[in-house]
PDB file of C-alpha atoms in Angstrom:
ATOM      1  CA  UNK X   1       0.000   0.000   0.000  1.00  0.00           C
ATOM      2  CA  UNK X   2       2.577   2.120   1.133  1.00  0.00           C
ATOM      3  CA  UNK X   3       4.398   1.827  -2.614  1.00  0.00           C
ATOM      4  CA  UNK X   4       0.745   3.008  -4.912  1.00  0.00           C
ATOM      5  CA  UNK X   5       1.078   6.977  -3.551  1.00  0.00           C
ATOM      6  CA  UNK X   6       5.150   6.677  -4.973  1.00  0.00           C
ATOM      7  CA  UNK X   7       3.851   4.728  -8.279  1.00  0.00           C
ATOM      8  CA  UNK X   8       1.113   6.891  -8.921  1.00  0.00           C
ATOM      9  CA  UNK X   9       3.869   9.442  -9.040  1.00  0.00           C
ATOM     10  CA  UNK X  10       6.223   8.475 -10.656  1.00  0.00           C
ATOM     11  CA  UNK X  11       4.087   7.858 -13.546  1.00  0.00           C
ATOM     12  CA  UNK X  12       2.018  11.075 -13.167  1.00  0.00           C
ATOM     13  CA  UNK X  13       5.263  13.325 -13.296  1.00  0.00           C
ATOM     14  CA  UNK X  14       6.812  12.382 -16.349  1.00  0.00           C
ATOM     15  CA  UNK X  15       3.720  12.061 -18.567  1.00  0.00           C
ATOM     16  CA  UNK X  16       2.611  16.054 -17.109  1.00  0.00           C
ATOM     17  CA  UNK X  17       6.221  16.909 -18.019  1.00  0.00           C
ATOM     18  CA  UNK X  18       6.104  15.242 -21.623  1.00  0.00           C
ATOM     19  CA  UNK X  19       2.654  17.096 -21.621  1.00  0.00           C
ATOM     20  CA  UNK X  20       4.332  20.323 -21.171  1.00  0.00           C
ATOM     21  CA  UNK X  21       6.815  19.723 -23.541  1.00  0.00           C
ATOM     22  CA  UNK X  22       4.677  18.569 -26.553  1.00  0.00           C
ATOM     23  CA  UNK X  23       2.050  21.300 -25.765  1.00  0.00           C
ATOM     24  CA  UNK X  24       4.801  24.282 -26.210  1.00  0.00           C
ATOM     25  CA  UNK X  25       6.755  23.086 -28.844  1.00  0.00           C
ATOM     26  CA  UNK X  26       3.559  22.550 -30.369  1.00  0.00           C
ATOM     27  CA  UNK X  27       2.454  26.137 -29.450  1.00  0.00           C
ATOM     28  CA  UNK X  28       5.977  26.974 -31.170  1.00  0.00           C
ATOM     29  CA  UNK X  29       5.602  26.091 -34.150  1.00  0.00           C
ATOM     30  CA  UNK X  30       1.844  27.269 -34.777  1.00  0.00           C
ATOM     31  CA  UNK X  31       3.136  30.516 -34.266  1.00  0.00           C
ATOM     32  CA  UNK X  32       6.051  30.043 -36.613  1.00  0.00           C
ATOM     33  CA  UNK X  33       3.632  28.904 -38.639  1.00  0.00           C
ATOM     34  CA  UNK X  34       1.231  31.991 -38.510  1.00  0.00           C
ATOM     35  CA  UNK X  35       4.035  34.321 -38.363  1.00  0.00           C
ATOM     36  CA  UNK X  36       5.190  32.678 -41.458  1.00  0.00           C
ATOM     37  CA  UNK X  37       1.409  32.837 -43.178  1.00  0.00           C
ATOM     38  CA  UNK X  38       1.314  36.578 -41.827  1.00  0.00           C
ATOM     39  CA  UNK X  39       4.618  37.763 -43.569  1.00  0.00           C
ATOM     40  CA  UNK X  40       3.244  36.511 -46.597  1.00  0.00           C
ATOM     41  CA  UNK X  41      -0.207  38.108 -46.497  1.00  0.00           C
ATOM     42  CA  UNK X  42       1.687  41.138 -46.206  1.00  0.00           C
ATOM     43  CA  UNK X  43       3.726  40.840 -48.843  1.00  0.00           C
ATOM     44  CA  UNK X  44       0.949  39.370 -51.315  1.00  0.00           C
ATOM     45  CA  UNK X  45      -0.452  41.811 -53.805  1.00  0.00           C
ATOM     46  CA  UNK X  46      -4.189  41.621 -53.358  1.00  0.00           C
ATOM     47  CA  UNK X  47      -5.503  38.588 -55.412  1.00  0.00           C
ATOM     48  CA  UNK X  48      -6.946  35.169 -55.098  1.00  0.00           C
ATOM     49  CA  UNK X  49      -3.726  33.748 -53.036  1.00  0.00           C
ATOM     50  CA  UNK X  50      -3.823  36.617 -50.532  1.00  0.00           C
ATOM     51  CA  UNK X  51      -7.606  35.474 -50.222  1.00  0.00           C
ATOM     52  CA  UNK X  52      -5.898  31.730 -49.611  1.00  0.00           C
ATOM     53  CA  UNK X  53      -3.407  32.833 -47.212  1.00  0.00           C
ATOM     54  CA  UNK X  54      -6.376  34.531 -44.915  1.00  0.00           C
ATOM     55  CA  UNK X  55      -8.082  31.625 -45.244  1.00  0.00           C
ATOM     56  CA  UNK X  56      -5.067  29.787 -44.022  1.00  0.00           C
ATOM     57  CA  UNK X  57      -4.134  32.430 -41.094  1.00  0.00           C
ATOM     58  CA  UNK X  58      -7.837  32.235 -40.028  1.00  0.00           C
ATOM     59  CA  UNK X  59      -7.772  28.059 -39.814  1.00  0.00           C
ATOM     60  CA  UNK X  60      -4.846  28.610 -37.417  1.00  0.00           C
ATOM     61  CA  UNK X  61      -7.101  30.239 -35.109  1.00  0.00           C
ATOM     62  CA  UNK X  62     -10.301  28.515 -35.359  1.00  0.00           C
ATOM     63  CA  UNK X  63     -10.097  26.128 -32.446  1.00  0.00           C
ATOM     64  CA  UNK X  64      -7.983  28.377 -30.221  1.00  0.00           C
ATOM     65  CA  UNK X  65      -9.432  32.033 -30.319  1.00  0.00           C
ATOM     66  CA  UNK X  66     -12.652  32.004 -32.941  1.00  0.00           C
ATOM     67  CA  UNK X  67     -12.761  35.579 -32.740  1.00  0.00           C
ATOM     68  CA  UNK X  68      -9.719  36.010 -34.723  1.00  0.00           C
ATOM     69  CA  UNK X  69     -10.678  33.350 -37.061  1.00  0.00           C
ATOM     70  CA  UNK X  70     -14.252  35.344 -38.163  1.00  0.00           C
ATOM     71  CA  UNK X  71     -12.108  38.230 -38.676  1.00  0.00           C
ATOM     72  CA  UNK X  72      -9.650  36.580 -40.951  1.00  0.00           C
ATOM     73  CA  UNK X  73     -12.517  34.898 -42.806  1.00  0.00           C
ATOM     74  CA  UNK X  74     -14.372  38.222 -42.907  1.00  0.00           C
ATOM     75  CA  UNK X  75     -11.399  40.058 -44.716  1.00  0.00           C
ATOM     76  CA  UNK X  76     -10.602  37.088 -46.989  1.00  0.00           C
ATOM     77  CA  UNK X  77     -14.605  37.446 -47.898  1.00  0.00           C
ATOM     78  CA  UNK X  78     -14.154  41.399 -48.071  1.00  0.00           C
ATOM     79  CA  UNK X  79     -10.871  41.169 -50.697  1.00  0.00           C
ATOM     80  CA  UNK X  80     -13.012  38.327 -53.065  1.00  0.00           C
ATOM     81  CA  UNK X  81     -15.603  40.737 -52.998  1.00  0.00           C
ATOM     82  CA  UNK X  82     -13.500  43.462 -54.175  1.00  0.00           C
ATOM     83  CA  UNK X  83     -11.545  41.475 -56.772  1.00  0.00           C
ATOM     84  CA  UNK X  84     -14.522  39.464 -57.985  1.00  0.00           C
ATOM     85  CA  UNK X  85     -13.539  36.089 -56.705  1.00  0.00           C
ATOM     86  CA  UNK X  86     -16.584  34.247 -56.375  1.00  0.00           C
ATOM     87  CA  UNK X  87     -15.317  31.371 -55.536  1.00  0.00           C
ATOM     88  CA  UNK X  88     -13.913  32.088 -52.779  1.00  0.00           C
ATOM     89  CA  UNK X  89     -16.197  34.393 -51.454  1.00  0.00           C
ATOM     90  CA  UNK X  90     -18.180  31.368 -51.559  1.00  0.00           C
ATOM     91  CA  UNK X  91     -15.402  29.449 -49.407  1.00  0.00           C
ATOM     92  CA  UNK X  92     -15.396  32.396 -47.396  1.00  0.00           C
ATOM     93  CA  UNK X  93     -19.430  32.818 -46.297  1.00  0.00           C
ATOM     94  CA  UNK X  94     -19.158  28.926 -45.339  1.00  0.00           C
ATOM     95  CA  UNK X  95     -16.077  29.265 -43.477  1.00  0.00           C
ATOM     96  CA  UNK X  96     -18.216  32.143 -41.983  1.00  0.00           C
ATOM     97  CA  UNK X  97     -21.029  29.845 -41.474  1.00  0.00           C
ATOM     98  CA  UNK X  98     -19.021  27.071 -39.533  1.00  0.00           C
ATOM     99  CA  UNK X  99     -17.413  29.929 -37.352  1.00  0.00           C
ATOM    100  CA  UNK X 100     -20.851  30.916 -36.136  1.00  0.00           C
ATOM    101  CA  UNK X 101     -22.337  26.902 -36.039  1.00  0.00           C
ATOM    102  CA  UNK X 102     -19.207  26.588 -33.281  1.00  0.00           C
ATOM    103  CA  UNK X 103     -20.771  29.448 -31.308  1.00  0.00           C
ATOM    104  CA  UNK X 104     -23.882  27.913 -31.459  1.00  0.00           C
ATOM    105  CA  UNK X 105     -25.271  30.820 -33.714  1.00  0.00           C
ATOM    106  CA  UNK X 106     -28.166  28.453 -35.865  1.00  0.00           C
ATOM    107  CA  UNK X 107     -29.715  31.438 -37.652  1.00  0.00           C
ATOM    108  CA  UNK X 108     -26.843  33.541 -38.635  1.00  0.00           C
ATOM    109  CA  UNK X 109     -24.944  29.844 -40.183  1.00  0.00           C
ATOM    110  CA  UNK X 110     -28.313  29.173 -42.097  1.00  0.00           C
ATOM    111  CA  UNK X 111     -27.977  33.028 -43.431  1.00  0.00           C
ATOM    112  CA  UNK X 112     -24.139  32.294 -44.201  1.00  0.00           C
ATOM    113  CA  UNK X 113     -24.458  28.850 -45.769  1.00  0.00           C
ATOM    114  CA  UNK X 114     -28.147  30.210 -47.636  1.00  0.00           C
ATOM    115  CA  UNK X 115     -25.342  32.954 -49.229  1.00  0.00           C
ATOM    116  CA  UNK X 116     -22.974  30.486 -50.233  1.00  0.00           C
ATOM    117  CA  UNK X 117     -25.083  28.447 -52.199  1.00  0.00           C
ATOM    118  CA  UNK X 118     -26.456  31.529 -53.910  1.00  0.00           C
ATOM    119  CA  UNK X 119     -23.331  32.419 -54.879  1.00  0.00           C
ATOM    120  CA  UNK X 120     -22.462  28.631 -55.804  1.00  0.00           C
ATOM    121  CA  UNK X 121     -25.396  28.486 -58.037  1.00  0.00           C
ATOM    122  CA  UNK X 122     -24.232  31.351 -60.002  1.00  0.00           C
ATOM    123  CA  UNK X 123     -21.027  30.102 -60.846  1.00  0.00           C
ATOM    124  CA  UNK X 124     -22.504  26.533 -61.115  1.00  0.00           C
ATOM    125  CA  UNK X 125     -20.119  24.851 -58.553  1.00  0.00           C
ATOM    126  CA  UNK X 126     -21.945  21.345 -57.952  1.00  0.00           C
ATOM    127  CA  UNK X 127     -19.782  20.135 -55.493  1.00  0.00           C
ATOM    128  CA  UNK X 128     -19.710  23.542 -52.719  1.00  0.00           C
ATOM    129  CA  UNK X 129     -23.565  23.527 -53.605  1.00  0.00           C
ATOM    130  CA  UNK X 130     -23.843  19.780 -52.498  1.00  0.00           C
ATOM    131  CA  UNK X 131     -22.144  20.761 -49.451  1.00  0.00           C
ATOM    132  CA  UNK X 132     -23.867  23.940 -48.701  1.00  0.00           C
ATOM    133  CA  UNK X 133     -26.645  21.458 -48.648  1.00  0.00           C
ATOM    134  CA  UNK X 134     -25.295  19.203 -46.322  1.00  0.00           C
ATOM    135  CA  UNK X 135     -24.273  21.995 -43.996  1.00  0.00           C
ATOM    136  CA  UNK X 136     -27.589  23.284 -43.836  1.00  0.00           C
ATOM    137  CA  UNK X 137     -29.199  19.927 -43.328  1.00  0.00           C
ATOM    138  CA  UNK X 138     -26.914  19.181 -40.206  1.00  0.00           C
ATOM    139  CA  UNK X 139     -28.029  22.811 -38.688  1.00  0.00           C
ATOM    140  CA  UNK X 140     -31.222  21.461 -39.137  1.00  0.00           C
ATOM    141  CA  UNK X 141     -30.173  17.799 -38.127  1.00  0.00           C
ATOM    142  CA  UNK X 142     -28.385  19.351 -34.415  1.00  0.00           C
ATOM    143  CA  UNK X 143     -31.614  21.361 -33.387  1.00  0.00           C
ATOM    144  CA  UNK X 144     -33.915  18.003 -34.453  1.00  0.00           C
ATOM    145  CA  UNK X 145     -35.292  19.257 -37.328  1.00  0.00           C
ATOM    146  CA  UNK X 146     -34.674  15.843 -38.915  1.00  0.00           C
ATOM    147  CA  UNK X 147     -37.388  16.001 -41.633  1.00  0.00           C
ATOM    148  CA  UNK X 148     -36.212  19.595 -43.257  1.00  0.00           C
ATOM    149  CA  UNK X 149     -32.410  17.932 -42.633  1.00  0.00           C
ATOM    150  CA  UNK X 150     -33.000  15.054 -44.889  1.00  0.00           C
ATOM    151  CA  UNK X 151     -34.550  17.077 -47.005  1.00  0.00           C
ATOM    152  CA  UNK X 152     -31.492  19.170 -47.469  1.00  0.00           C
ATOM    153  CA  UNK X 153     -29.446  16.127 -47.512  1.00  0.00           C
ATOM    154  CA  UNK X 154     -31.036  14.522 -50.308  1.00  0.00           C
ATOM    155  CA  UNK X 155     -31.261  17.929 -51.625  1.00  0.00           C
ATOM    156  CA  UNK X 156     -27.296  17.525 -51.007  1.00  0.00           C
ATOM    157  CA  UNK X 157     -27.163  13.628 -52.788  1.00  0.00           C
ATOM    158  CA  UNK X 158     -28.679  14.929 -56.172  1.00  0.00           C
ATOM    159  CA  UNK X 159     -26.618  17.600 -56.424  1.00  0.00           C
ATOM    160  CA  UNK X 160     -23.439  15.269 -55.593  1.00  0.00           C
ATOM    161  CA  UNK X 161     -24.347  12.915 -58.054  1.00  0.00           C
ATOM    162  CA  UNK X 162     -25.049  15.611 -60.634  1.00  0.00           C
ATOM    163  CA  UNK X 163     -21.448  16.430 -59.960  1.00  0.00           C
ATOM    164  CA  UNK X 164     -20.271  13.023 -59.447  1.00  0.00           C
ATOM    165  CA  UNK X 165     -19.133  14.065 -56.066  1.00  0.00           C
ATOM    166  CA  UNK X 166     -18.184  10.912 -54.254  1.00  0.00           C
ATOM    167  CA  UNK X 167     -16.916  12.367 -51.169  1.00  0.00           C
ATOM    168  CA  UNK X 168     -19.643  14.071 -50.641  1.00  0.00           C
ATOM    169  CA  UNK X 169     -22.526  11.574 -51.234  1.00  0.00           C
ATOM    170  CA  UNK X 170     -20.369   8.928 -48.742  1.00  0.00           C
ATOM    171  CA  UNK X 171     -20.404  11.970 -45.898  1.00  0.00           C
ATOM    172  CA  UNK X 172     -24.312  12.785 -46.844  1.00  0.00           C
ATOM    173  CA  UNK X 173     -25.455   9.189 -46.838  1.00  0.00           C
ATOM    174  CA  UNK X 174     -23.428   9.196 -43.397  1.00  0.00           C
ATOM    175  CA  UNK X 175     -25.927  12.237 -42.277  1.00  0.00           C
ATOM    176  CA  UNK X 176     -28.895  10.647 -44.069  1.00  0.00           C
ATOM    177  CA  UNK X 177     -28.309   7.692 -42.211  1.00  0.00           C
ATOM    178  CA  UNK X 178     -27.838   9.207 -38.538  1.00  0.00           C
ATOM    179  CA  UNK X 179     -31.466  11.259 -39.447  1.00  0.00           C
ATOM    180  CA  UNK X 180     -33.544   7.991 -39.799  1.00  0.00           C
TER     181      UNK X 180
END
């Protein structure tokens, strides 16, 4: 008995020290890694891979500090509006959209995701209008909406198909699947 208190410890220690360890390092080399994305940003002239490399910066900070993300994502959306990039203000609203599903925000992702396919429709993008689909139908599908979800979903599979859009038809089925 008297040896479990000295095990426990000698276990515990080194795995909260490898913790620490891994965690900075880790923490090291995002920022490298953003500092890196950053000097380029500044350095791009204003076109379609400045738009990319907000798009990146803003990924960085999704998970960490979401507030920095959406404002990332807002000026990559702001610079394809200005150059005409429709694409990827397309990219942009649904990168929007999931920023705001994270926060719980069920309304405002509909209105972001609703934009995106708009603009997907235009520019006849099957597969990002598949997916806006999807992404609507699992806003739908999290506040147990299921019948307007599968709606979008198979809304999602014909569009997919249409497109030929494998990837997407094996996550929607997934969805489909989870709403019956």
């Amino acid at each position: 008995m008297k040896n479990r208190p000295r095990v426990f410890f000698r276990t515990l220690i080194p795995f909260l020290f490898y913790s620490i360890i891994s965690t900075s390092g880790t923490y090291a080399q995002n920022q490298a890694k953003i500092d890196s994305i950053w000097q380029l940003v500044n350095a791009a002239k204003e076109d379609t891979n400045q738009v990319k490399l907000l798009i990146e910066l803003a990924a960085f900070y999704e998970n960490t500090n979401p507030d920095t993300a959406l404002y990332y994502y807002d000026q990559a959306l702001d610079l394809s509006e200005k150059i005409g990039a429709k694409k990827y203000m397309a990219q942009s609203l649904i990168l929007i959209g999931f920023n705001h599903q994270t926060r719980g925000s069920s309304e405002q992702t509909l209105e972001y995701f609703q934009q995106a396919l708009k603009i997907c429709e235009e520019i006849e993008d099957t597969e990002r209008i598949s997916r806006c689909y999807v992404n609507m139908g699992l806003v739908f599908h999290d506040q147990g909406s299921y019948n307007t979800a599968i709606d979008y979903y198979l809304k999602a599979l014909a569009k997919g198909s249409e497109g030929g859009h494998r990837s997407v038809m094996t996550f929607t089925y997934n969805n489909l699947g989870r709403a019956y």
